[in-house]
Amino acid sequence: MNLLLYIPIILTIVYAVSFLTVSWGFYKQTKNDTIIENDAKISVVIAVRNEESNIEKCIVSLLKQNYAVTDFELIIVDDHSTDRTIEIVEEYCKRNQQIRLLKLSDKNAKKEAIKLGVESAKYSIIATTDADCTLPPNWLKIISSKFKGDASMLLGPIEFNEQNGFLNVFQHLDMFAMQGLTFGLLNYKKPVLNNGANLAFLKQDFLNSFSTINNKTPSGDDVFLLEELKIKNKKIVGFLHNEFIVNTKSENTFREFFNQRIRWASKSKYYKNNWLVFFSFLVLTINLFSIFIYFHLVLIDKNRGIYIILILTKWLIDFILLFLVSSFFDKRRKMTYFVPVQLVYPFYILVVGFLSFFIKFNWKGRVYNG
């Protein structure tokens, strides 16, 4: 058998088995919906930089929590904002005793802002989110519930806001894939990804691990902390519930989108989690072969039938996972764009993966190497 036919067949089989397993794991996670009453005290830490257009909405969503104001504090750490962010936060500090504003002195990085916030926290449970997020009313209540046992980290679901256009749909389906992988593998106690927009952990675990968290990249404090806790055999749990979904803003332009994804992908070279490395390599490889198959189908007559079967098999596996995840988020209508997204997705993976190693990316007015 031709090697260029043999390899894609084996790869497709491995991909199918792996992601059907992930899909089943995600489905099982959606059935775990128990919320136990608890009144633990929680410190919410938000690192901000030039968020004047977002921070107020985030603060208001926290102040509207179905949780006693005496049982949580909000620590906002400013990373040298040059807009009205500090002014807005200070106004809320005057009216709400549970809100504190801290300012980074000489260091510049989201990691350092998070560290300062955690070190200053009064309570043992730390919850993090981003300034461009809005939080559901029972967010703190659910976090408290999940730390009644021996959990060290809690992962929660996130979704993008609704906007018109193909870019927003593409970001939704891309995020559905990441959320599916995150919670699907977590069902088998194989945590690989998380997102600081909806994350909680124990203060002491963070402080014990921060010195070993990778500092070669400006972001990634969330996933690198997860890796450190996994190495230490700490209990990492997730909770998929519609009352625990954090809403965050999608990117408005393709330039912003690719800059964000390159920033995310730039962390991959530092991953130590074997399962994350495996799935990252699997996704990259099968998408590279998908590009090869696309060109083969257009230019060469030989083995077209087999290559079409391989592509359709991959699409079916992807559809199952994305359908499950989109159903959980009540956004199944996004699946009407499944085919056009599938056609361009391999090229997106190739471009982002390649550029993340060679070009600089921008974050809040700062430029970093990939």
PDB file of N, CA and C in Angstrom, residues 52-84:
ATOM      1  N   GLU A  52     -10.999  50.030  30.190  1.00  0.00           N
ATOM      2  CA  GLU A  52     -12.034  51.009  30.530  1.00  0.00           C
ATOM      3  C   GLU A  52     -13.393  50.692  29.903  1.00  0.00           C
ATOM      4  N   SER A  53     -13.396  50.008  28.776  1.00  0.00           N
ATOM      5  CA  SER A  53     -14.658  49.698  28.104  1.00  0.00           C
ATOM      6  C   SER A  53     -15.301  48.413  28.616  1.00  0.00           C
ATOM      7  N   ASN A  54     -14.595  47.671  29.482  1.00  0.00           N
ATOM      8  CA  ASN A  54     -15.104  46.372  29.921  1.00  0.00           C
ATOM      9  C   ASN A  54     -15.276  46.229  31.430  1.00  0.00           C
ATOM     10  N   ILE A  55     -14.405  46.847  32.205  1.00  0.00           N
ATOM     11  CA  ILE A  55     -14.292  46.522  33.622  1.00  0.00           C
ATOM     12  C   ILE A  55     -15.569  46.800  34.409  1.00  0.00           C
ATOM     13  N   GLU A  56     -16.291  47.836  34.062  1.00  0.00           N
ATOM     14  CA  GLU A  56     -17.492  48.173  34.836  1.00  0.00           C
ATOM     15  C   GLU A  56     -18.542  47.070  34.740  1.00  0.00           C
ATOM     16  N   LYS A  57     -18.754  46.559  33.554  1.00  0.00           N
ATOM     17  CA  LYS A  57     -19.738  45.491  33.363  1.00  0.00           C
ATOM     18  C   LYS A  57     -19.347  44.243  34.151  1.00  0.00           C
ATOM     19  N   CYS A  58     -18.052  43.959  34.198  1.00  0.00           N
ATOM     20  CA  CYS A  58     -17.558  42.808  34.955  1.00  0.00           C
ATOM     21  C   CYS A  58     -17.800  42.998  36.450  1.00  0.00           C
ATOM     22  N   ILE A  59     -17.469  44.180  36.963  1.00  0.00           N
ATOM     23  CA  ILE A  59     -17.669  44.470  38.389  1.00  0.00           C
ATOM     24  C   ILE A  59     -19.138  44.365  38.763  1.00  0.00           C
ATOM     25  N   VAL A  60     -20.001  44.926  37.944  1.00  0.00           N
ATOM     26  CA  VAL A  60     -21.441  44.893  38.225  1.00  0.00           C
ATOM     27  C   VAL A  60     -21.946  43.453  38.297  1.00  0.00           C
ATOM     28  N   SER A  61     -21.471  42.589  37.403  1.00  0.00           N
ATOM     29  CA  SER A  61     -21.908  41.190  37.431  1.00  0.00           C
ATOM     30  C   SER A  61     -21.455  40.494  38.710  1.00  0.00           C
ATOM     31  N   LEU A  62     -20.324  40.922  39.268  1.00  0.00           N
ATOM     32  CA  LEU A  62     -19.863  40.360  40.545  1.00  0.00           C
ATOM     33  C   LEU A  62     -20.680  40.889  41.714  1.00  0.00           C
ATOM     34  N   LEU A  63     -21.037  42.144  41.656  1.00  0.00           N
ATOM     35  CA  LEU A  63     -21.832  42.731  42.737  1.00  0.00           C
ATOM     36  C   LEU A  63     -23.258  42.193  42.754  1.00  0.00           C
ATOM     37  N   LYS A  64     -23.691  41.581  41.669  1.00  0.00           N
ATOM     38  CA  LYS A  64     -25.034  41.009  41.586  1.00  0.00           C
ATOM     39  C   LYS A  64     -25.057  39.509  41.900  1.00  0.00           C
ATOM     40  N   GLN A  65     -23.983  39.005  42.471  1.00  0.00           N
ATOM     41  CA  GLN A  65     -23.917  37.584  42.801  1.00  0.00           C
ATOM     42  C   GLN A  65     -24.922  37.212  43.891  1.00  0.00           C
ATOM     43  N   ASN A  66     -25.462  36.007  43.766  1.00  0.00           N
ATOM     44  CA  ASN A  66     -26.323  35.462  44.816  1.00  0.00           C
ATOM     45  C   ASN A  66     -25.441  34.884  45.921  1.00  0.00           C
ATOM     46  N   TYR A  67     -24.698  35.754  46.537  1.00  0.00           N
ATOM     47  CA  TYR A  67     -23.711  35.346  47.538  1.00  0.00           C
ATOM     48  C   TYR A  67     -23.526  36.506  48.506  1.00  0.00           C
ATOM     49  N   ALA A  68     -23.406  36.184  49.770  1.00  0.00           N
ATOM     50  CA  ALA A  68     -23.284  37.232  50.792  1.00  0.00           C
ATOM     51  C   ALA A  68     -22.058  38.104  50.525  1.00  0.00           C
ATOM     52  N   VAL A  69     -22.244  39.411  50.570  1.00  0.00           N
ATOM     53  CA  VAL A  69     -21.130  40.328  50.290  1.00  0.00           C
ATOM     54  C   VAL A  69     -20.025  40.202  51.333  1.00  0.00           C
ATOM     55  N   THR A  70     -20.366  39.669  52.490  1.00  0.00           N
ATOM     56  CA  THR A  70     -19.358  39.487  53.543  1.00  0.00           C
ATOM     57  C   THR A  70     -18.514  38.238  53.310  1.00  0.00           C
ATOM     58  N   ASP A  71     -18.908  37.423  52.316  1.00  0.00           N
ATOM     59  CA  ASP A  71     -18.214  36.157  52.082  1.00  0.00           C
ATOM     60  C   ASP A  71     -17.301  36.178  50.857  1.00  0.00           C
ATOM     61  N   PHE A  72     -17.134  37.333  50.248  1.00  0.00           N
ATOM     62  CA  PHE A  72     -16.177  37.404  49.137  1.00  0.00           C
ATOM     63  C   PHE A  72     -15.575  38.800  49.042  1.00  0.00           C
ATOM     64  N   GLU A  73     -14.410  38.853  48.443  1.00  0.00           N
ATOM     65  CA  GLU A  73     -13.744  40.122  48.151  1.00  0.00           C
ATOM     66  C   GLU A  73     -13.330  40.130  46.691  1.00  0.00           C
ATOM     67  N   LEU A  74     -13.225  41.304  46.143  1.00  0.00           N
ATOM     68  CA  LEU A  74     -12.781  41.467  44.761  1.00  0.00           C
ATOM     69  C   LEU A  74     -11.486  42.268  44.753  1.00  0.00           C
ATOM     70  N   ILE A  75     -10.439  41.649  44.243  1.00  0.00           N
ATOM     71  CA  ILE A  75      -9.133  42.303  44.145  1.00  0.00           C
ATOM     72  C   ILE A  75      -8.829  42.547  42.672  1.00  0.00           C
ATOM     73  N   ILE A  76      -8.735  43.801  42.300  1.00  0.00           N
ATOM     74  CA  ILE A  76      -8.404  44.167  40.925  1.00  0.00           C
ATOM     75  C   ILE A  76      -6.971  44.685  40.901  1.00  0.00           C
ATOM     76  N   VAL A  77      -6.138  44.034  40.108  1.00  0.00           N
ATOM     77  CA  VAL A  77      -4.722  44.407  40.034  1.00  0.00           C
ATOM     78  C   VAL A  77      -4.465  45.084  38.692  1.00  0.00           C
ATOM     79  N   ASP A  78      -4.059  46.332  38.746  1.00  0.00           N
ATOM     80  CA  ASP A  78      -3.828  47.093  37.518  1.00  0.00           C
ATOM     81  C   ASP A  78      -2.387  46.946  37.047  1.00  0.00           C
ATOM     82  N   ASP A  79      -2.262  46.580  35.785  1.00  0.00           N
ATOM     83  CA  ASP A  79      -0.950  46.390  35.172  1.00  0.00           C
ATOM     84  C   ASP A  79      -0.619  47.587  34.280  1.00  0.00           C
ATOM     85  N   HIS A  80      -0.400  48.744  34.933  1.00  0.00           N
ATOM     86  CA  HIS A  80       0.046  49.960  34.251  1.00  0.00           C
ATOM     87  C   HIS A  80      -0.904  50.413  33.144  1.00  0.00           C
ATOM     88  N   SER A  81      -2.183  50.508  33.467  1.00  0.00           N
ATOM     89  CA  SER A  81      -3.163  51.001  32.492  1.00  0.00           C
ATOM     90  C   SER A  81      -2.889  52.461  32.150  1.00  0.00           C
ATOM     91  N   THR A  82      -3.164  52.811  30.906  1.00  0.00           N
ATOM     92  CA  THR A  82      -2.975  54.195  30.463  1.00  0.00           C
ATOM     93  C   THR A  82      -4.303  54.854  30.094  1.00  0.00           C
ATOM     94  N   ASP A  83      -5.406  54.157  30.335  1.00  0.00           N
ATOM     95  CA  ASP A  83      -6.719  54.736  30.054  1.00  0.00           C
ATOM     96  C   ASP A  83      -7.444  55.021  31.374  1.00  0.00           C
ATOM     97  N   ARG A  84      -8.769  54.987  31.394  1.00  0.00           N
ATOM     98  CA  ARG A  84      -9.551  55.335  32.579  1.00  0.00           C
ATOM     99  C   ARG A  84      -9.850  54.131  33.476  1.00  0.00           C
TER     100      ARG A  84
END
